[in-house]
mmCIF file of C-alpha atoms and ligand atoms in Angstrom:
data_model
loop_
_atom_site.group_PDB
_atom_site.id
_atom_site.type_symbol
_atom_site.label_atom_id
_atom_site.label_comp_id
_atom_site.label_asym_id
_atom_site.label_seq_id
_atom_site.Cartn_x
_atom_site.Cartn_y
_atom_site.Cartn_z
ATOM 1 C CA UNK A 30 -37.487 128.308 -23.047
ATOM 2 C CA UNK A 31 -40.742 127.958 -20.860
ATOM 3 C CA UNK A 32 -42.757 130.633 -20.596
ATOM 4 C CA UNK A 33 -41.690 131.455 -17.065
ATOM 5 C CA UNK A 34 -39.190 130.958 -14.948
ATOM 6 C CA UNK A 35 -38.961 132.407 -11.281
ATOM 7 C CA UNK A 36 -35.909 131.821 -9.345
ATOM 8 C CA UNK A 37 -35.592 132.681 -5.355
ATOM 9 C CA UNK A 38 -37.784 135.323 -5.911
ATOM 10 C CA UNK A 39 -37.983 137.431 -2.518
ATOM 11 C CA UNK A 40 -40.495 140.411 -1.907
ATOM 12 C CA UNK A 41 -40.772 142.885 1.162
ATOM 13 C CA UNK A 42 -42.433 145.704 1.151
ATOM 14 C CA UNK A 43 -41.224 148.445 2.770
ATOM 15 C CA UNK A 44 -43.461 149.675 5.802
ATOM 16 C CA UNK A 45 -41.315 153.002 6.624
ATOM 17 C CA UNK A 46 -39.007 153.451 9.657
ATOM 18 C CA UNK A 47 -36.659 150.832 8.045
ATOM 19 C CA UNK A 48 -39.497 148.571 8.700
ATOM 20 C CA UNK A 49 -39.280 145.514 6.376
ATOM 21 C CA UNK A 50 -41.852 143.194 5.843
ATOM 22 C CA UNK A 51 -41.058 139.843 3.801
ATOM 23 C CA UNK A 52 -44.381 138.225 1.789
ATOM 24 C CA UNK A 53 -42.353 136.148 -0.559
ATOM 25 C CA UNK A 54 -39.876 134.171 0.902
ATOM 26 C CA UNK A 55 -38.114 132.477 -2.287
ATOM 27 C CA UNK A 56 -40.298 131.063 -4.865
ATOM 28 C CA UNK A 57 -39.253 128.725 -7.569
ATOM 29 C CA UNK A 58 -41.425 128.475 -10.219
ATOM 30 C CA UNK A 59 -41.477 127.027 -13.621
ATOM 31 C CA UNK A 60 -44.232 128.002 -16.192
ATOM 32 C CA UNK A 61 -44.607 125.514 -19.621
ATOM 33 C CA UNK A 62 -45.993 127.477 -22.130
ATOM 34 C CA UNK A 63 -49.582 126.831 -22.772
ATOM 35 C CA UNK A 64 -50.299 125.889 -19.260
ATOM 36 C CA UNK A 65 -53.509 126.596 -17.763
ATOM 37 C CA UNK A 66 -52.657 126.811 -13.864
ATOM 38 C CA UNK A 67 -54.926 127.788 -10.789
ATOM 39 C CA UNK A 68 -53.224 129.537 -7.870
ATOM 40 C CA UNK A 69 -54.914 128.913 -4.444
ATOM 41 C CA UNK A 70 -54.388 129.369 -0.603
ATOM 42 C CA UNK A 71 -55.171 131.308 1.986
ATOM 43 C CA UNK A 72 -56.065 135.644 1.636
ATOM 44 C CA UNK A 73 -52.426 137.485 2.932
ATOM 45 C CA UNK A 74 -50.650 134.662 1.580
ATOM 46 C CA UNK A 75 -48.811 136.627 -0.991
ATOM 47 C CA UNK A 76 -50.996 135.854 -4.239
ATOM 48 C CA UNK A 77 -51.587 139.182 -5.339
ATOM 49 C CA UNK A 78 -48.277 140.141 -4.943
ATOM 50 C CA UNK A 79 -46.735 137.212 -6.792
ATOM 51 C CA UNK A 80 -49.081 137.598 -9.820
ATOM 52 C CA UNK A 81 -47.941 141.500 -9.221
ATOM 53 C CA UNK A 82 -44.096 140.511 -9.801
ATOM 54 C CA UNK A 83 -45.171 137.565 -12.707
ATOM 55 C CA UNK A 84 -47.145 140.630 -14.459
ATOM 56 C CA UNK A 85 -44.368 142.919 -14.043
ATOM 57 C CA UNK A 86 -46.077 145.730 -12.580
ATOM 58 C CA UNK A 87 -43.918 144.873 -9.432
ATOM 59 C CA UNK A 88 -40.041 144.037 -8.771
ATOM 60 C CA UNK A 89 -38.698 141.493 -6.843
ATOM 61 C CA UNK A 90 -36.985 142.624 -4.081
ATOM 62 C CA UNK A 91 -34.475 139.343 -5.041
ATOM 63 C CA UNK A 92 -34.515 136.653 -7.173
ATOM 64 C CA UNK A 93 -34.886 136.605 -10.807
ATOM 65 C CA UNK A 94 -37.905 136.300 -12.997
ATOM 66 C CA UNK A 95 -37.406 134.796 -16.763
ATOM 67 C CA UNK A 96 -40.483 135.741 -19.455
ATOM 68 C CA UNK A 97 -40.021 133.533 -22.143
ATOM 69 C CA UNK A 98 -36.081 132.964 -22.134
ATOM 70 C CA UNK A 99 -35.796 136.977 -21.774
ATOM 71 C CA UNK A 100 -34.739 138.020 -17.846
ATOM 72 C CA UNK A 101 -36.595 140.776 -16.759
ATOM 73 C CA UNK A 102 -34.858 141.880 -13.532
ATOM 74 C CA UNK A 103 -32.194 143.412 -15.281
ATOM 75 C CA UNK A 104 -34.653 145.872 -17.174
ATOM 76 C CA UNK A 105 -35.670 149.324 -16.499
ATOM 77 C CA UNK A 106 -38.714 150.521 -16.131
ATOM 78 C CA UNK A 107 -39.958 151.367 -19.949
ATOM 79 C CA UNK A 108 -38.448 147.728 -21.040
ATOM 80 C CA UNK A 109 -40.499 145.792 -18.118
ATOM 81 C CA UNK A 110 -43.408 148.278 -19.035
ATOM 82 C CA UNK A 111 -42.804 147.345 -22.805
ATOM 83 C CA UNK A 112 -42.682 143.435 -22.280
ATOM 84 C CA UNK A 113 -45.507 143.533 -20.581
ATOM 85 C CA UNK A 114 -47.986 145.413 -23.284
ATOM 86 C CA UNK A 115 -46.715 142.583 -25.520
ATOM 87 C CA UNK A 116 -46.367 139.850 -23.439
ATOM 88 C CA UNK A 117 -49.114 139.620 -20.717
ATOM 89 C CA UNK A 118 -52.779 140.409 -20.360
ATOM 90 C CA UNK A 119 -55.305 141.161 -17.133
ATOM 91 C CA UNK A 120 -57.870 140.425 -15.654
ATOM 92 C CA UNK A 121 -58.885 141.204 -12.283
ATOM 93 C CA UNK A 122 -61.721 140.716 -10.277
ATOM 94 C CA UNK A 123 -62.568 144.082 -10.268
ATOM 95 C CA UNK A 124 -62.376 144.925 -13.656
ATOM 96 C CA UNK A 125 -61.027 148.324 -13.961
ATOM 97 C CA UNK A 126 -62.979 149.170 -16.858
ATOM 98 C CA UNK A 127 -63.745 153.014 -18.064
ATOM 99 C CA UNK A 128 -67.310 153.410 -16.893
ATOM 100 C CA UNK A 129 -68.090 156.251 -19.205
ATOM 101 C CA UNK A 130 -66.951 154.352 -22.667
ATOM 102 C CA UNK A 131 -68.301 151.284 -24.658
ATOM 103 C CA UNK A 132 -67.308 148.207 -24.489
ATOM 104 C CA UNK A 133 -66.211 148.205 -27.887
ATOM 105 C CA UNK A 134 -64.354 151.502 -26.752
ATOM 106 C CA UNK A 135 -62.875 149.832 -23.851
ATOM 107 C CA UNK A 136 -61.545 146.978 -25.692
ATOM 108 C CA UNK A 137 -60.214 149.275 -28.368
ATOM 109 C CA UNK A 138 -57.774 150.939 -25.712
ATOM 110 C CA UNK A 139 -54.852 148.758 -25.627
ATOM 111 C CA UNK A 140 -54.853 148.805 -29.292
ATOM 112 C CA UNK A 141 -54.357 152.455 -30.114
ATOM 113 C CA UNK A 142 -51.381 152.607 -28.783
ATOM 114 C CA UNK A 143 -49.042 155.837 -29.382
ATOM 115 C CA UNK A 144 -51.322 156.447 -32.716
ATOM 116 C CA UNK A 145 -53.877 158.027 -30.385
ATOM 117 C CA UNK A 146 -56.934 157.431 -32.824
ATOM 118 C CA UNK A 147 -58.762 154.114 -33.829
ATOM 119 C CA UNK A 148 -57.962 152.730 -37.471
ATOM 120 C CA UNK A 149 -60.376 150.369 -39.366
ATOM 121 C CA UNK A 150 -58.328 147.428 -38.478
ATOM 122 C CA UNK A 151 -58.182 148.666 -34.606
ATOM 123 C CA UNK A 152 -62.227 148.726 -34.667
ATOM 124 C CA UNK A 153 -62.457 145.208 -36.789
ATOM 125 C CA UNK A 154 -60.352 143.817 -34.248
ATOM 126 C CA UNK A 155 -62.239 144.763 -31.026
ATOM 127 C CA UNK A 156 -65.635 143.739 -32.684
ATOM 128 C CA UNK A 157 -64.480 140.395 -33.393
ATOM 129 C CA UNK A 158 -62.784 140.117 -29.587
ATOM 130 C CA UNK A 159 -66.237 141.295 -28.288
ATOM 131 C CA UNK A 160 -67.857 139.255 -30.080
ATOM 132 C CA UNK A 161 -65.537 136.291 -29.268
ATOM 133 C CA UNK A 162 -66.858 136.864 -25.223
ATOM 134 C CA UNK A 163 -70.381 136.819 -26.952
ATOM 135 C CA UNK A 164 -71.076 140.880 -26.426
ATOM 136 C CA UNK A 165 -71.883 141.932 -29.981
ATOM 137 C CA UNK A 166 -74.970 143.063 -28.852
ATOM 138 C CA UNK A 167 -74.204 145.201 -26.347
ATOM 139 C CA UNK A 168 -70.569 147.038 -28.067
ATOM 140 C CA UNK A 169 -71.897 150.414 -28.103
ATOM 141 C CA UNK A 170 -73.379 150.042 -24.258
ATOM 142 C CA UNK A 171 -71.669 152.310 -22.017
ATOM 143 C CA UNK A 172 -69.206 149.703 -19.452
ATOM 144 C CA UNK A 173 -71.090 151.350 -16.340
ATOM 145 C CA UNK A 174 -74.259 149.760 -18.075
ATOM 146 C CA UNK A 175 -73.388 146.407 -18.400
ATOM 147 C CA UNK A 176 -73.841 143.519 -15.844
ATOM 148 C CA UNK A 177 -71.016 142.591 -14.021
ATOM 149 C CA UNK A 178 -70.584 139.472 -15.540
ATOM 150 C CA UNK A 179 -70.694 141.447 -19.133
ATOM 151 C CA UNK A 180 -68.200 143.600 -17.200
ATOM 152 C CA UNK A 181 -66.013 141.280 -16.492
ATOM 153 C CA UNK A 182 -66.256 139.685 -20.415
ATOM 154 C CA UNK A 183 -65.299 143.056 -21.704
ATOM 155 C CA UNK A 184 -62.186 142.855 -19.296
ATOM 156 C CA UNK A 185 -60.920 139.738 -20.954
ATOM 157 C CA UNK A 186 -61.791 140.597 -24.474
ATOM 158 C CA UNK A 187 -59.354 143.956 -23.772
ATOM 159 C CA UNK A 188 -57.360 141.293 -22.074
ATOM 160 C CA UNK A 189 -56.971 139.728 -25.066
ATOM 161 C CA UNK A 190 -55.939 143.203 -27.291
ATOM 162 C CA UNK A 191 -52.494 142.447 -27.848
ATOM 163 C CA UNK A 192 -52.640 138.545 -27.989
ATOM 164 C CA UNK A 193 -50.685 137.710 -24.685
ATOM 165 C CA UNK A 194 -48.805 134.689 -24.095
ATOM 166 C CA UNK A 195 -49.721 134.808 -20.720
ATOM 167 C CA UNK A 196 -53.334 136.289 -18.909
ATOM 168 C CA UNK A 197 -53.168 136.845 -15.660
ATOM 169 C CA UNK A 198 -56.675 136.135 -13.884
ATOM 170 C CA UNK A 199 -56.929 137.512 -10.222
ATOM 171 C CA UNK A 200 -60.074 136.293 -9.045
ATOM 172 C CA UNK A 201 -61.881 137.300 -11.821
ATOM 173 C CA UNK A 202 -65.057 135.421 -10.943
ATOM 174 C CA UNK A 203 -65.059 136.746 -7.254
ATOM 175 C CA UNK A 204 -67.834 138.885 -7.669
ATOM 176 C CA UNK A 205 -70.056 136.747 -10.054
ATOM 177 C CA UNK A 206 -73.007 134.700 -9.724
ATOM 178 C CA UNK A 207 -72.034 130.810 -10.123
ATOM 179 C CA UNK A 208 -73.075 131.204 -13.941
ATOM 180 C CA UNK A 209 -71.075 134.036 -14.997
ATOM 181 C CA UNK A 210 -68.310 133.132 -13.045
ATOM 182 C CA UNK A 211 -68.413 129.722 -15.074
ATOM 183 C CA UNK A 212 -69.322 131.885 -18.545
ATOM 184 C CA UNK A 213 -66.028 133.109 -17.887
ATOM 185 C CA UNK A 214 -64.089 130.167 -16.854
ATOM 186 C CA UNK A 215 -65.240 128.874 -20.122
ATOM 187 C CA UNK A 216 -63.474 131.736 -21.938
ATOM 188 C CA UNK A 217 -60.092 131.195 -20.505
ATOM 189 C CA UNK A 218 -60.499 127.869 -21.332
ATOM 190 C CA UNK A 219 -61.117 128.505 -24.623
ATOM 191 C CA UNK A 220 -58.509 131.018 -25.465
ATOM 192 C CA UNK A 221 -56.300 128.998 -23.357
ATOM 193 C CA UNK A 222 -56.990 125.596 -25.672
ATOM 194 C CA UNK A 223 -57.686 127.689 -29.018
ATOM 195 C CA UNK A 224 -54.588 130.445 -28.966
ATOM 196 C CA UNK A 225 -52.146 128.348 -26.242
ATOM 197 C CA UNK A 226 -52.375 131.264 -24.461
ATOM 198 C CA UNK A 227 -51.029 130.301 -20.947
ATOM 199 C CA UNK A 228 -53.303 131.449 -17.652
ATOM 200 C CA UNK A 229 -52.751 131.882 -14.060
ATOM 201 C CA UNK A 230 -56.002 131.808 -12.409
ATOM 202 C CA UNK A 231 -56.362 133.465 -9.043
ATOM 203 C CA UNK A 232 -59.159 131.712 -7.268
ATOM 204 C CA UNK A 233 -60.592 130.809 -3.844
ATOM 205 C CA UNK A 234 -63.347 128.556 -5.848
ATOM 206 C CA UNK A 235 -62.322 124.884 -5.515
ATOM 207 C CA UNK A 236 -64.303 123.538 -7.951
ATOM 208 C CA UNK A 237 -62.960 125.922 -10.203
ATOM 209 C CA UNK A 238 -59.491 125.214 -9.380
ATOM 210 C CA UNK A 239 -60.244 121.253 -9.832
ATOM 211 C CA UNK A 240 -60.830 122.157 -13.619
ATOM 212 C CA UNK A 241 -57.001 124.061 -14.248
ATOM 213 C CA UNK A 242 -54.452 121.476 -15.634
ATOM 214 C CA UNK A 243 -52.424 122.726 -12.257
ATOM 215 C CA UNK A 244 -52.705 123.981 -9.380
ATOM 216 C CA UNK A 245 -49.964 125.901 -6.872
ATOM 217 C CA UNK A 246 -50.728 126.734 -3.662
ATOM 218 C CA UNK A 247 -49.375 129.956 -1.566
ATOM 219 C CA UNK A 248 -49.404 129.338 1.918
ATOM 220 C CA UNK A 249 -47.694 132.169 4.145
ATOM 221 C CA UNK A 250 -45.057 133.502 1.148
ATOM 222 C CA UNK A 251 -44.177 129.553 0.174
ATOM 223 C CA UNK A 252 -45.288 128.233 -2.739
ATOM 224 C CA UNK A 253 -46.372 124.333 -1.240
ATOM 225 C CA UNK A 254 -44.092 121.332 -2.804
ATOM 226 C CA UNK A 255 -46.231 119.528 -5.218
ATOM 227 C CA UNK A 256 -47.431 116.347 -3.625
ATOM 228 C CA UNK A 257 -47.996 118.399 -0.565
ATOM 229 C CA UNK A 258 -51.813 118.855 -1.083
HETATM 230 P P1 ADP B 293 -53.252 137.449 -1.180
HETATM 231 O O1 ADP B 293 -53.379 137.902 -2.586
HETATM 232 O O2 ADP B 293 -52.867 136.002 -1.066
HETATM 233 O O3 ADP B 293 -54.444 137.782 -0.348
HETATM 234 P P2 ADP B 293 -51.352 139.599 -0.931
HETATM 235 O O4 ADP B 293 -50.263 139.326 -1.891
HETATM 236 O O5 ADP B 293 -52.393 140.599 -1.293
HETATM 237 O O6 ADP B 293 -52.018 138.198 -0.524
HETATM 238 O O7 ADP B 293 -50.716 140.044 0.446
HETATM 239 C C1 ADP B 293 -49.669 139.304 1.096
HETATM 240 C C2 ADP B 293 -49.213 140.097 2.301
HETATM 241 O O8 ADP B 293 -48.554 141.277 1.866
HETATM 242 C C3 ADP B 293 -50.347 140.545 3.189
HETATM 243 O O9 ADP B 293 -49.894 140.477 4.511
HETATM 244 C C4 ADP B 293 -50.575 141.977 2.775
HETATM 245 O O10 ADP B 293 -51.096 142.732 3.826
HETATM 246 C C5 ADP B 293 -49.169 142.425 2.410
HETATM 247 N N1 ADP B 293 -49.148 143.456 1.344
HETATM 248 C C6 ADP B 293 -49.645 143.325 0.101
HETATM 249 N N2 ADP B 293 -49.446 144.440 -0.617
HETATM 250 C C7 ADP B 293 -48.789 145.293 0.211
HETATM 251 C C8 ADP B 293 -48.286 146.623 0.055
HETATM 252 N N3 ADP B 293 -48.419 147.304 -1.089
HETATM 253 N N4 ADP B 293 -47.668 147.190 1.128
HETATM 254 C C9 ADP B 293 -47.530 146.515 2.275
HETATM 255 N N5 ADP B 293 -47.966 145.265 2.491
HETATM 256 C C10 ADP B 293 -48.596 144.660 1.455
HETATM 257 P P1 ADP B 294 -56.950 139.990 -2.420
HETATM 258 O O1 ADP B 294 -56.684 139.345 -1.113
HETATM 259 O O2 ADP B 294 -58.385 139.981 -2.820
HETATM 260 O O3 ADP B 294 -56.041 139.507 -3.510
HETATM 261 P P2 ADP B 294 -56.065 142.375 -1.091
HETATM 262 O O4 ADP B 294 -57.215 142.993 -0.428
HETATM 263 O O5 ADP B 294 -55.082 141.545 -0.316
HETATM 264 O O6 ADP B 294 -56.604 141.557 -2.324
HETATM 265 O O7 ADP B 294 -55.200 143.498 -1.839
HETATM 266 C C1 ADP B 294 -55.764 144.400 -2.720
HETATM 267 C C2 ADP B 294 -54.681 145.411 -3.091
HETATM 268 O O8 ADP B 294 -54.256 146.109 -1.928
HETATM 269 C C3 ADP B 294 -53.451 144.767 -3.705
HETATM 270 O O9 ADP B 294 -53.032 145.546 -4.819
HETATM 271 C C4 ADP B 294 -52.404 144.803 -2.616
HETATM 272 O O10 ADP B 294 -51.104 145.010 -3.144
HETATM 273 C C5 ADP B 294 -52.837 145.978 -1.775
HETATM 274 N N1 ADP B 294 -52.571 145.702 -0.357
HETATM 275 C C6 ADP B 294 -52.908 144.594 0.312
HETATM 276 N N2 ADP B 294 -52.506 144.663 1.585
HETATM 277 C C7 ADP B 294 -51.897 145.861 1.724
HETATM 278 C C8 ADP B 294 -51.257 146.533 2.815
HETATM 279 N N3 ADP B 294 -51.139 145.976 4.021
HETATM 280 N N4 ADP B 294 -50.758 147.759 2.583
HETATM 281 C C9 ADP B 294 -50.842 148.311 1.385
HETATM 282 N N5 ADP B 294 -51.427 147.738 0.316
HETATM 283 C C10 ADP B 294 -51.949 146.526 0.486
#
């Protein structure tokens, strides 16, 4: 099965008053597994809120979404919540991180899971993910400390925990100078070429975009026909 499949997939958000609002007006969208795909067009367009459904922490409002043969409408909440811990990984643009703890301790969250405490293995792991992003030096620096392009490294190494199929990048280099931002292009790159791991890349940067295998374009809730651009 591809890695994803979206069918018709409809979204409104509901503004009170029985006041509906539509953002995704039937998307069809097929995922291969190890693509590494850009997602451009215009801010309202309904970006956010498709990489939102696609990363489960939304529902369509209709349509169906398929993650890896496995359809996910038809699951509660703990099942999509589930899939997605082992399925997908995050990054956003702003990175979310826990100011207060290291980066090592930041990337060791995911990990610890219902265990509540960090085994050997746990802390082995998040060393060598930190120092896959090239932070070794700076593991026991407190997130809040860190530059945001060190920030935003530290967000994809925790991205990376659980060894998703799919990372989900929204905007992640918004907010970085032009060599940060392309520090961390190079990662996804990397894990994307190295572990298959497939990417959907948020971006308004069109050079950026240029270098994705794919591109899709949101205009207005549509996704534009290939060819169209
Ligand atoms: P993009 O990521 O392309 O900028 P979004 O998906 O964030 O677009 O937004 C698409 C449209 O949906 C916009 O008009 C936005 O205002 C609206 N929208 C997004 N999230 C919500 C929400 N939680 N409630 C109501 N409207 C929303
Ligand atoms: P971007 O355009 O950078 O992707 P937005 O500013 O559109 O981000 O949205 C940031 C967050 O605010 C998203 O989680 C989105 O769902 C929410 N949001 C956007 N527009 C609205 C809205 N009109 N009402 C409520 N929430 C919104």
């Amino acid at each position: 099965a591809p890695l994803l499949v979206l069918r018709g997939v409809r979204k409104s958000y509901n503004l009170g008053q029985r006041n509906e609002c539509e953002v995704l007006h039937g998307i069809d969208l097929t995922l291969e597994r190890g693509a590494f795909c850009a997602v451009v067009g215009p801010s309202g367009s309904g970006k956010s809120t498709l990489l939102n459904i696609v990363g489960l922490l939304d529902r369509p409002t209709h349509g169906s979404l398929a993650l890896m043969g496995q359809e996910t409408t038809t699951l509660d909440d703990a099942g999509l919540t589930r899939l997605r811990g082992q399925r997908i990984g995050f990054v956003f643009q702003y990175h979310h991180l826990l100011g207060a703890f290291t980066a090592l301790e930041n990337v060791l969250m995911p990990l610890l899971g219902d265990a509540g405490f960090a085994t050997r293995a746990m802390t082995e792991h998040a060393a060598e993910l930190l120092d896959s992003v090239g932070l070794t030096p700076w593991r026991d620096q407190l997130a809040d400390q860190l530059s945001g392009g060190q920030q935003q490294r530290v967000a994809l190494a925790r991205a990376l925990a659980m060894s998703p199929a799919l990372l989900l990048a929204d905007e992640p280099t918004g907010n970085l100078d032009t060599v940060s931002a392309d520090a961390v292009f190079a990662l996804l790159r990397h894990v994307n070429k190295t572990q298959g791991t497939s990417v959907l890349f948020v971006t308004h940067n069109p050079e950026l975009a240029a270098r994705c295998d794919h591109t899709i374009e949101v205009v207005d809730g549509h996704l534009l026909p290939a060819g169209a651009r």
